[in-house]
Amino acid sequence: MLQVFQMAQSSTNKNLVFQRCIASDCGQTFDIGEALVACKACGQLLDVAYAWDHLPVPNSLREFERQWSHRNHPLAFSGVWRFRQLLPFAAEEDIVSVGEGQTLLRASDPVAKYVGLRAGHVFLQYEGMNPSGSFKDNGMTAAFTHARAIGAKRAACASTGNTSASLALYSGASRLMQAVIFIGSGKISFGKLSQALDYGALTVQIAGDFDDAMQRVQEVCAQLGIYLVNSVNPFRLEGQKAIMFRVLESLKWEVPDWIVVPGGNLGNSSAFGKAFGELHTLGLIDRIPRLAIINASGANTLYELVERRGLTWNGGRPDRSIIDKYYGELDVAGRRASTIASAIEINRPVNLIKCLRALDICHGVVRQVSDQEILDAKAQVGQGGFGCEPASAASVAGTRLLCEEGLIDRDARVVCILTGHQLKDPTATVAYHTTDKTEFERILGARGVDTASYANHAIAVDNNLDAIIRAIDRHSQGER
Ligand SMILES: *Cc1c(COP(=O)(O)O)cnc(C)c1O
Ligand SMILES: [Zn+2]
């Protein structure tokens, strides 16, 4: 095995692993030794591509289960790298792992009831259990591995918070590279900012929003030769494929009917589409689940372009004029992304084109949900334990919408991806559950949130034993 991985990295690697432009009228290929975020010929996004016929791929997904018996080996322990035969771009000795991907998939009957599906048919994939508390670690381990392989000394990203937390963690834990992070001002939640600072990243706060920070970080990386780990980095998305591998593994390799995921920069959805496309091509699954990507209505570029303006992958030749026209309109209107779900508060998703391909592969749909729907769904997830941050709950709110529409039918088996940990954004959670009307209004009112139907209010009581006991009796349903 080791030999084969080294082969993939050696002089023959050009034939086995390469970077390839996703535009069908270009398709130019590049060596994996280059750090690229776009095709040098046409500027389109790149994929990591493999000559699968010459690489050792298992005959059945069940073969991965055996990896678990070797879990004292760090690469078998990692929820990303135990599937390394499905992302075989790295030599084993270059792999940087902090034990990412120890996540859970759990059926949630309260959430099934909330969205209108049968008990036992709705599954929540808790990616908040990753070391930095979001799914981003799946991608960061892969990007870091590539960065190390090519000898990078600094790595940077623009972030709504979780990418920077993840980069900062990998940088701190591995001591291989300095992390430089770009964040918009006033946009990042405290949970996420505290991670970047605590893990020692060089933190640059730009007077602007995420879309501004994203543009600047690309300019800075190009000028200073810093390795960029945003999801335009094709290696990062290779790692994120593993989220789907683990979902299938948890479902005993049975393909669900739907995967529902929040859409921000569209890296996850793009990676999921690639994962299922490859598994299908390799004959490891016999059908592909449908993909539903959920935007917040205050950051709904994908929804607008796909569902309202008819933008499609079109065999690798999407109609760019639809996109340019829409972005022009955003500029003229001075419209900025705005949602309580800060992780998806993005109007110019960098992986838009790749995501169109994922929608094509997975016969996907896009929906938008309001901040009210997001927070109500989040409260339902939270009551079932574990919980999630606001952006993650878009997947549950979106599932509910698709069930109401009848597009997801009552017998369907649905997996909602909970992208980030509950503790990432306590401000939104506490505001939803508060009894302080002024505080509720200040934080949520501006977001169009006016009710908290599932609020769990704290009860205020005098510091007096009788009063405390009476209050508990009055409010609890428990036995005495
Ligand atoms: C990054 C992030 C998203 C958005 O994912 P994309 O791949 O950018 O679409 C959603 N939720 C959370 C918690 C995130 O950190
Ligand atoms: Zn190209």
Tab-separated table of N, CA and C in Angstrom, residues 331-465:
chain	number	residue	atom	x	y	z
A	331	ASP	N	-24.397	44.651	-7.264
A	331	ASP	CA	-23.537	45.831	-7.116
A	331	ASP	C	-24.342	47.123	-7.205
A	332	VAL	N	-25.190	47.189	-8.226
A	332	VAL	CA	-25.987	48.407	-8.421
A	332	VAL	C	-26.870	48.658	-7.203
A	333	ALA	N	-27.470	47.591	-6.685
A	333	ALA	CA	-28.356	47.739	-5.528
A	333	ALA	C	-27.566	47.902	-4.224
A	334	GLY	N	-26.251	47.710	-4.298
A	334	GLY	CA	-25.430	47.761	-3.086
A	334	GLY	C	-25.845	46.688	-2.094
A	335	ARG	N	-26.325	45.560	-2.615
A	335	ARG	CA	-26.859	44.530	-1.716
A	335	ARG	C	-25.753	43.647	-1.157
A	336	ARG	N	-25.742	43.498	0.153
A	336	ARG	CA	-24.762	42.664	0.846
A	336	ARG	C	-25.470	41.489	1.483
A	337	ALA	N	-24.757	40.397	1.626
A	337	ALA	CA	-25.353	39.232	2.289
A	337	ALA	C	-25.694	39.590	3.727
A	338	SER	N	-26.824	39.100	4.209
A	338	SER	CA	-27.230	39.404	5.588
A	338	SER	C	-28.094	38.284	6.159
A	339	THR	N	-27.538	37.556	7.115
A	339	THR	CA	-28.291	36.498	7.809
A	339	THR	C	-27.660	36.210	9.165
A	340	ILE	N	-28.478	35.760	10.088
A	340	ILE	CA	-27.980	35.356	11.410
A	340	ILE	C	-27.047	34.146	11.278
A	341	ALA	N	-27.212	33.415	10.177
A	341	ALA	CA	-26.384	32.224	9.937
A	341	ALA	C	-25.073	32.673	9.310
A	342	SER	N	-24.180	33.220	10.134
A	342	SER	CA	-23.001	33.921	9.609
A	342	SER	C	-22.106	33.028	8.755
A	343	ALA	N	-22.129	31.732	8.989
A	343	ALA	CA	-21.251	30.834	8.216
A	343	ALA	C	-21.686	30.727	6.755
A	344	ILE	N	-22.907	31.135	6.464
A	344	ILE	CA	-23.358	31.097	5.062
A	344	ILE	C	-23.765	32.496	4.585
A	345	GLU	N	-23.209	33.499	5.249
A	345	GLU	CA	-23.521	34.892	4.884
A	345	GLU	C	-22.588	35.319	3.745
A	346	ILE	N	-22.853	34.769	2.570
A	346	ILE	CA	-21.949	34.910	1.427
A	346	ILE	C	-22.793	35.128	0.164
A	347	ASN	N	-22.480	36.183	-0.573
A	347	ASN	CA	-23.248	36.462	-1.792
A	347	ASN	C	-22.539	36.034	-3.076
A	348	ARG	N	-21.213	35.838	-2.989
A	348	ARG	CA	-20.474	35.457	-4.188
A	348	ARG	C	-19.716	34.153	-3.919
A	349	PRO	N	-20.435	33.063	-3.898
A	349	PRO	CA	-19.817	31.773	-3.526
A	349	PRO	C	-18.742	31.363	-4.529
A	350	VAL	N	-17.542	31.109	-4.012
A	350	VAL	CA	-16.409	30.855	-4.910
A	350	VAL	C	-16.542	29.533	-5.666
A	351	ASN	N	-17.294	28.597	-5.110
A	351	ASN	CA	-17.414	27.298	-5.789
A	351	ASN	C	-18.696	27.166	-6.606
A	352	LEU	N	-19.280	28.294	-6.944
A	352	LEU	CA	-20.563	28.277	-7.650
A	352	LEU	C	-20.592	27.292	-8.834
A	353	ILE	N	-19.607	27.376	-9.691
A	353	ILE	CA	-19.633	26.561	-10.919
A	353	ILE	C	-19.493	25.067	-10.583
A	354	LYS	N	-18.612	24.778	-9.639
A	354	LYS	CA	-18.438	23.374	-9.245
A	354	LYS	C	-19.715	22.828	-8.617
A	355	CYS	N	-20.384	23.706	-7.898
A	355	CYS	CA	-21.628	23.306	-7.246
A	355	CYS	C	-22.708	22.992	-8.283
A	356	LEU	N	-22.688	23.719	-9.394
A	356	LEU	CA	-23.660	23.410	-10.469
A	356	LEU	C	-23.444	21.973	-10.947
A	357	ARG	N	-22.185	21.574	-11.005
A	357	ARG	CA	-21.888	20.202	-11.406
A	357	ARG	C	-22.433	19.212	-10.384
A	358	ALA	N	-22.276	19.556	-9.101
A	358	ALA	CA	-22.793	18.668	-8.051
A	358	ALA	C	-24.312	18.534	-8.164
A	359	LEU	N	-24.985	19.643	-8.432
A	359	LEU	CA	-26.442	19.601	-8.593
A	359	LEU	C	-26.805	18.699	-9.770
A	360	ASP	N	-25.992	18.760	-10.806
A	360	ASP	CA	-26.222	17.934	-11.991
A	360	ASP	C	-26.022	16.449	-11.661
A	361	ILE	N	-24.913	16.136	-11.004
A	361	ILE	CA	-24.612	14.733	-10.662
A	361	ILE	C	-25.685	14.155	-9.741
A	362	CYS	N	-26.141	14.968	-8.785
A	362	CYS	CA	-27.046	14.471	-7.739
A	362	CYS	C	-28.502	14.866	-7.977
A	363	HIS	N	-28.813	15.322	-9.195
A	363	HIS	CA	-30.198	15.697	-9.487
A	363	HIS	C	-30.718	16.592	-8.353
A	364	GLY	N	-29.947	17.633	-8.065
A	364	GLY	CA	-30.166	18.420	-6.860
A	364	GLY	C	-31.151	19.555	-7.007
A	365	VAL	N	-31.520	20.119	-5.855
A	365	VAL	CA	-32.382	21.300	-5.825
A	365	VAL	C	-31.791	22.306	-4.844
A	366	VAL	N	-32.228	23.554	-4.964
A	366	VAL	CA	-31.781	24.603	-4.053
A	366	VAL	C	-33.021	25.263	-3.445
A	367	ARG	N	-32.971	25.537	-2.156
A	367	ARG	CA	-34.071	26.246	-1.502
A	367	ARG	C	-33.486	27.324	-0.606
A	368	GLN	N	-34.343	28.275	-0.239
A	368	GLN	CA	-33.921	29.302	0.717
A	368	GLN	C	-34.856	29.267	1.917
A	369	VAL	N	-34.297	29.571	3.073
A	369	VAL	CA	-35.092	29.616	4.312
A	369	VAL	C	-34.758	30.908	5.063
A	370	SER	N	-35.745	31.406	5.791
A	370	SER	CA	-35.562	32.671	6.514
A	370	SER	C	-34.789	32.434	7.815
A	371	ASP	N	-34.311	33.510	8.404
A	371	ASP	CA	-33.626	33.399	9.693
A	371	ASP	C	-34.571	32.864	10.770
A	372	GLN	N	-35.854	33.243	10.671
A	372	GLN	CA	-36.844	32.705	11.613
A	372	GLN	C	-36.905	31.173	11.498
A	373	GLU	N	-36.991	30.689	10.277
A	373	GLU	CA	-37.067	29.229	10.067
A	373	GLU	C	-35.784	28.539	10.538
A	374	ILE	N	-34.662	29.203	10.311
A	374	ILE	CA	-33.371	28.635	10.729
A	374	ILE	C	-33.316	28.500	12.252
A	375	LEU	N	-33.706	29.559	12.953
A	375	LEU	CA	-33.590	29.517	14.420
A	375	LEU	C	-34.609	28.572	15.047
A	376	ASP	N	-35.805	28.490	14.461
A	376	ASP	CA	-36.786	27.527	14.971
A	376	ASP	C	-36.257	26.092	14.780
A	377	ALA	N	-35.716	25.831	13.605
A	377	ALA	CA	-35.170	24.493	13.338
A	377	ALA	C	-34.000	24.197	14.270
A	378	LYS	N	-33.182	25.209	14.504
A	378	LYS	CA	-32.026	25.033	15.387
A	378	LYS	C	-32.469	24.666	16.805
A	379	ALA	N	-33.563	25.308	17.272
A	379	ALA	CA	-34.059	24.993	18.616
A	379	ALA	C	-34.541	23.538	18.682
A	380	GLN	N	-35.140	23.059	17.597
A	380	GLN	CA	-35.596	21.664	17.556
A	380	GLN	C	-34.409	20.702	17.585
A	381	VAL	N	-33.370	21.034	16.839
A	381	VAL	CA	-32.165	20.198	16.851
A	381	VAL	C	-31.562	20.186	18.250
A	382	GLY	N	-31.488	21.371	18.843
A	382	GLY	CA	-30.885	21.491	20.166
A	382	GLY	C	-31.619	20.670	21.211
A	383	GLN	N	-32.942	20.702	21.153
A	383	GLN	CA	-33.716	19.948	22.147
A	383	GLN	C	-33.466	18.449	22.066
A	384	GLY	N	-33.009	18.002	20.924
A	384	GLY	CA	-32.665	16.586	20.785
A	384	GLY	C	-31.241	16.283	21.247
A	385	GLY	N	-30.563	17.272	21.816
A	385	GLY	CA	-29.183	17.064	22.260
A	385	GLY	C	-28.179	17.430	21.181
A	386	PHE	N	-26.922	17.570	21.574
A	386	PHE	CA	-25.825	17.955	20.675
A	386	PHE	C	-25.964	19.382	20.139
A	387	GLY	N	-27.024	19.653	19.389
A	387	GLY	CA	-27.230	21.005	18.883
A	387	GLY	C	-26.302	21.381	17.754
A	388	CYS	N	-26.475	22.597	17.262
A	388	CYS	CA	-25.665	23.061	16.123
A	388	CYS	C	-25.672	24.578	16.103
A	389	GLU	N	-24.842	25.154	15.244
A	389	GLU	CA	-24.867	26.600	15.081
A	389	GLU	C	-25.938	26.979	14.052
A	390	PRO	N	-26.304	28.272	13.973
A	390	PRO	CA	-27.433	28.630	13.109
A	390	PRO	C	-27.317	28.122	11.657
A	391	ALA	N	-26.184	28.337	11.002
A	391	ALA	CA	-26.072	27.949	9.589
A	391	ALA	C	-26.426	26.480	9.390
A	392	SER	N	-25.995	25.643	10.321
A	392	SER	CA	-26.222	24.201	10.189
A	392	SER	C	-27.707	23.867	10.147
A	393	ALA	N	-28.480	24.611	10.924
A	393	ALA	CA	-29.905	24.311	11.036
A	393	ALA	C	-30.657	24.633	9.757
A	394	ALA	N	-30.023	25.352	8.845
A	394	ALA	CA	-30.654	25.593	7.543
A	394	ALA	C	-30.984	24.258	6.880
A	395	SER	N	-30.164	23.244	7.135
A	395	SER	CA	-30.430	21.941	6.507
A	395	SER	C	-31.748	21.356	7.014
A	396	VAL	N	-32.024	21.532	8.299
A	396	VAL	CA	-33.276	21.000	8.857
A	396	VAL	C	-34.472	21.847	8.394
A	397	ALA	N	-34.286	23.176	8.421
A	397	ALA	CA	-35.363	24.060	7.949
A	397	ALA	C	-35.665	23.773	6.478
A	398	GLY	N	-34.628	23.533	5.706
A	398	GLY	CA	-34.804	23.244	4.279
A	398	GLY	C	-35.497	21.912	4.057
A	399	THR	N	-35.166	20.934	4.882
A	399	THR	CA	-35.817	19.625	4.773
A	399	THR	C	-37.313	19.762	5.032
A	400	ARG	N	-37.630	20.568	6.047
A	400	ARG	CA	-39.043	20.787	6.382
A	400	ARG	C	-39.787	21.413	5.200
A	401	LEU	N	-39.154	22.384	4.581
A	401	LEU	CA	-39.757	23.051	3.422
A	401	LEU	C	-39.979	22.050	2.276
A	402	LEU	N	-38.974	21.241	2.012
A	402	LEU	CA	-39.074	20.277	0.905
A	402	LEU	C	-40.114	19.199	1.185
A	403	CYS	N	-40.326	18.896	2.457
A	403	CYS	CA	-41.381	17.945	2.819
A	403	CYS	C	-42.756	18.580	2.618
A	404	GLU	N	-42.868	19.846	3.030
A	404	GLU	CA	-44.132	20.565	2.809
A	404	GLU	C	-44.465	20.629	1.327
A	405	GLU	N	-43.456	20.856	0.523
A	405	GLU	CA	-43.665	20.913	-0.932
A	405	GLU	C	-44.026	19.543	-1.506
A	406	GLY	N	-43.702	18.503	-0.754
A	406	GLY	CA	-43.944	17.149	-1.250
A	406	GLY	C	-42.815	16.622	-2.128
A	407	LEU	N	-41.747	17.399	-2.277
A	407	LEU	CA	-40.625	16.933	-3.110
A	407	LEU	C	-39.885	15.793	-2.397
A	408	ILE	N	-39.715	15.955	-1.088
A	408	ILE	CA	-39.219	14.824	-0.293
A	408	ILE	C	-40.459	14.054	0.157
A	409	ASP	N	-40.571	12.814	-0.251
A	409	ASP	CA	-41.799	12.108	0.108
A	409	ASP	C	-41.690	11.443	1.481
A	410	ARG	N	-42.829	11.085	2.027
A	410	ARG	CA	-42.901	10.687	3.427
A	410	ARG	C	-42.073	9.463	3.789
A	411	ASP	N	-41.772	8.639	2.813
A	411	ASP	CA	-40.987	7.433	3.099
A	411	ASP	C	-39.482	7.649	2.930
A	412	ALA	N	-39.103	8.860	2.535
A	412	ALA	CA	-37.695	9.099	2.219
A	412	ALA	C	-36.807	8.987	3.460
A	413	ARG	N	-35.554	8.613	3.212
A	413	ARG	CA	-34.536	8.637	4.269
A	413	ARG	C	-33.619	9.814	3.971
A	414	VAL	N	-33.522	10.702	4.947
A	414	VAL	CA	-32.877	11.997	4.715
A	414	VAL	C	-31.737	12.209	5.711
A	415	VAL	N	-30.617	12.661	5.206
A	415	VAL	CA	-29.493	13.013	6.082
A	415	VAL	C	-29.280	14.520	6.027
A	416	CYS	N	-29.405	15.177	7.181
A	416	CYS	CA	-29.115	16.608	7.281
A	416	CYS	C	-27.704	16.780	7.833
A	417	ILE	N	-26.907	17.576	7.154
A	417	ILE	CA	-25.544	17.797	7.632
A	417	ILE	C	-25.549	18.966	8.613
A	418	LEU	N	-25.168	18.671	9.860
A	418	LEU	CA	-25.027	19.732	10.858
A	418	LEU	C	-23.560	20.135	10.855
A	419	THR	N	-23.315	21.257	10.204
A	419	THR	CA	-21.954	21.633	9.827
A	419	THR	C	-21.090	22.140	10.979
A	420	GLY	N	-21.729	22.745	12.004
A	420	GLY	CA	-20.910	23.350	13.056
A	420	GLY	C	-21.486	23.148	14.451
A	421	HIS	N	-20.624	23.257	15.431
A	421	HIS	CA	-20.953	22.971	16.823
A	421	HIS	C	-21.890	24.024	17.426
A	422	GLN	N	-22.687	23.578	18.337
A	422	GLN	CA	-23.627	24.445	19.050
A	422	GLN	C	-22.930	25.644	19.716
A	423	LEU	N	-21.729	25.429	20.251
A	423	LEU	CA	-21.060	26.488	21.025
A	423	LEU	C	-20.389	27.552	20.158
A	424	LYS	N	-20.446	27.395	18.865
A	424	LYS	CA	-19.767	28.348	17.977
A	424	LYS	C	-20.359	29.748	18.064
A	425	ASP	N	-21.673	29.801	18.237
A	425	ASP	CA	-22.341	31.107	18.188
A	425	ASP	C	-23.381	31.198	19.305
A	426	PRO	N	-22.919	31.307	20.551
A	426	PRO	CA	-23.874	31.326	21.664
A	426	PRO	C	-24.782	32.551	21.644
A	427	THR	N	-24.323	33.637	21.029
A	427	THR	CA	-25.134	34.867	21.033
A	427	THR	C	-26.514	34.622	20.424
A	428	ALA	N	-26.529	33.973	19.270
A	428	ALA	CA	-27.799	33.727	18.579
A	428	ALA	C	-28.690	32.819	19.420
A	429	THR	N	-28.090	31.820	20.033
A	429	THR	CA	-28.875	30.865	20.818
A	429	THR	C	-29.486	31.523	22.049
A	430	VAL	N	-28.648	32.250	22.775
A	430	VAL	CA	-29.137	32.874	24.005
A	430	VAL	C	-30.203	33.914	23.664
A	431	ALA	N	-30.013	34.643	22.585
A	431	ALA	CA	-31.005	35.650	22.187
A	431	ALA	C	-32.350	34.989	21.890
A	432	TYR	N	-32.308	33.822	21.243
A	432	TYR	CA	-33.561	33.122	20.908
A	432	TYR	C	-34.299	32.691	22.171
A	433	HIS	N	-33.575	32.267	23.174
A	433	HIS	CA	-34.201	31.717	24.378
A	433	HIS	C	-34.416	32.760	25.480
A	434	THR	N	-34.013	33.999	25.226
A	434	THR	CA	-34.077	34.996	26.298
A	434	THR	C	-35.512	35.419	26.618
A	435	THR	N	-35.701	35.931	27.833
A	435	THR	CA	-36.996	36.518	28.188
A	435	THR	C	-36.907	38.039	28.096
A	436	ASP	N	-35.713	38.534	27.796
A	436	ASP	CA	-35.477	39.973	27.721
A	436	ASP	C	-35.871	40.472	26.324
A	437	LYS	N	-37.018	41.117	26.246
A	437	LYS	CA	-37.559	41.523	24.936
A	437	LYS	C	-36.631	42.481	24.196
A	438	THR	N	-35.985	43.368	24.954
A	438	THR	CA	-35.092	44.345	24.333
A	438	THR	C	-33.899	43.641	23.682
A	439	GLU	N	-33.362	42.675	24.403
A	439	GLU	CA	-32.223	41.913	23.919
A	439	GLU	C	-32.619	41.088	22.682
A	440	PHE	N	-33.776	40.458	22.746
A	440	PHE	CA	-34.304	39.677	21.613
A	440	PHE	C	-34.409	40.571	20.381
A	441	GLU	N	-34.994	41.729	20.601
A	441	GLU	CA	-35.227	42.676	19.509
A	441	GLU	C	-33.896	43.172	18.925
A	442	ARG	N	-32.956	43.479	19.818
A	442	ARG	CA	-31.670	44.036	19.374
A	442	ARG	C	-30.916	43.045	18.477
A	443	ILE	N	-30.882	41.779	18.885
A	443	ILE	CA	-30.073	40.812	18.146
A	443	ILE	C	-30.856	40.149	17.004
A	444	LEU	N	-32.129	39.861	17.240
A	444	LEU	CA	-32.877	39.084	16.244
A	444	LEU	C	-33.904	39.900	15.463
A	445	GLY	N	-34.393	40.978	16.071
A	445	GLY	CA	-35.427	41.790	15.419
A	445	GLY	C	-34.987	42.271	14.042
A	446	ALA	N	-33.751	42.751	13.974
A	446	ALA	CA	-33.221	43.271	12.715
A	446	ALA	C	-33.116	42.175	11.651
A	447	ARG	N	-33.155	40.925	12.083
A	447	ARG	CA	-33.056	39.797	11.154
A	447	ARG	C	-34.429	39.309	10.702
A	448	GLY	N	-35.466	40.027	11.130
A	448	GLY	CA	-36.814	39.603	10.757
A	448	GLY	C	-37.323	38.435	11.590
A	449	VAL	N	-36.654	38.198	12.710
A	449	VAL	CA	-37.113	37.125	13.600
A	449	VAL	C	-38.031	37.761	14.631
A	450	ASP	N	-39.292	37.353	14.681
A	450	ASP	CA	-40.162	38.003	15.670
A	450	ASP	C	-40.784	37.063	16.696
A	451	THR	N	-40.635	35.762	16.495
A	451	THR	CA	-41.137	34.848	17.522
A	451	THR	C	-40.072	33.796	17.829
A	452	ALA	N	-40.224	33.190	18.991
A	452	ALA	CA	-39.337	32.087	19.348
A	452	ALA	C	-40.229	30.968	19.865
A	453	SER	N	-40.870	30.281	18.926
A	453	SER	CA	-41.899	29.287	19.277
A	453	SER	C	-41.352	28.146	20.127
A	454	TYR	N	-40.062	27.888	20.012
A	454	TYR	CA	-39.494	26.743	20.734
A	454	TYR	C	-38.512	27.205	21.812
A	455	ALA	N	-38.713	28.445	22.282
A	455	ALA	CA	-37.788	28.984	23.285
A	455	ALA	C	-37.897	28.206	24.587
A	456	ASN	N	-36.773	28.042	25.222
A	456	ASN	CA	-36.699	27.426	26.541
A	456	ASN	C	-36.257	28.520	27.501
A	457	HIS	N	-37.249	29.238	28.065
A	457	HIS	CA	-36.916	30.383	28.903
A	457	HIS	C	-36.350	29.944	30.251
A	458	ALA	N	-35.322	30.652	30.690
A	458	ALA	CA	-34.863	30.449	32.077
A	458	ALA	C	-35.903	31.087	33.007
A	459	ILE	N	-36.129	30.484	34.168
A	459	ILE	CA	-37.086	31.103	35.098
A	459	ILE	C	-36.338	31.866	36.185
A	460	ALA	N	-36.737	33.108	36.357
A	460	ALA	CA	-36.110	33.952	37.379
A	460	ALA	C	-36.817	33.701	38.713
A	461	VAL	N	-36.063	33.534	39.746
A	461	VAL	CA	-36.679	33.230	41.041
A	461	VAL	C	-35.835	33.834	42.168
A	462	ASP	N	-36.522	34.240	43.241
A	462	ASP	CA	-35.813	34.785	44.405
A	462	ASP	C	-34.867	33.735	44.979
A	463	ASN	N	-33.841	34.217	45.648
A	463	ASN	CA	-32.904	33.310	46.301
A	463	ASN	C	-33.503	32.846	47.628
A	464	ASN	N	-34.496	31.943	47.513
A	464	ASN	CA	-35.277	31.502	48.673
A	464	ASN	C	-35.700	30.071	48.393
A	465	LEU	N	-35.390	29.152	49.308
A	465	LEU	CA	-35.581	27.729	49.034
A	465	LEU	C	-37.027	27.393	48.668
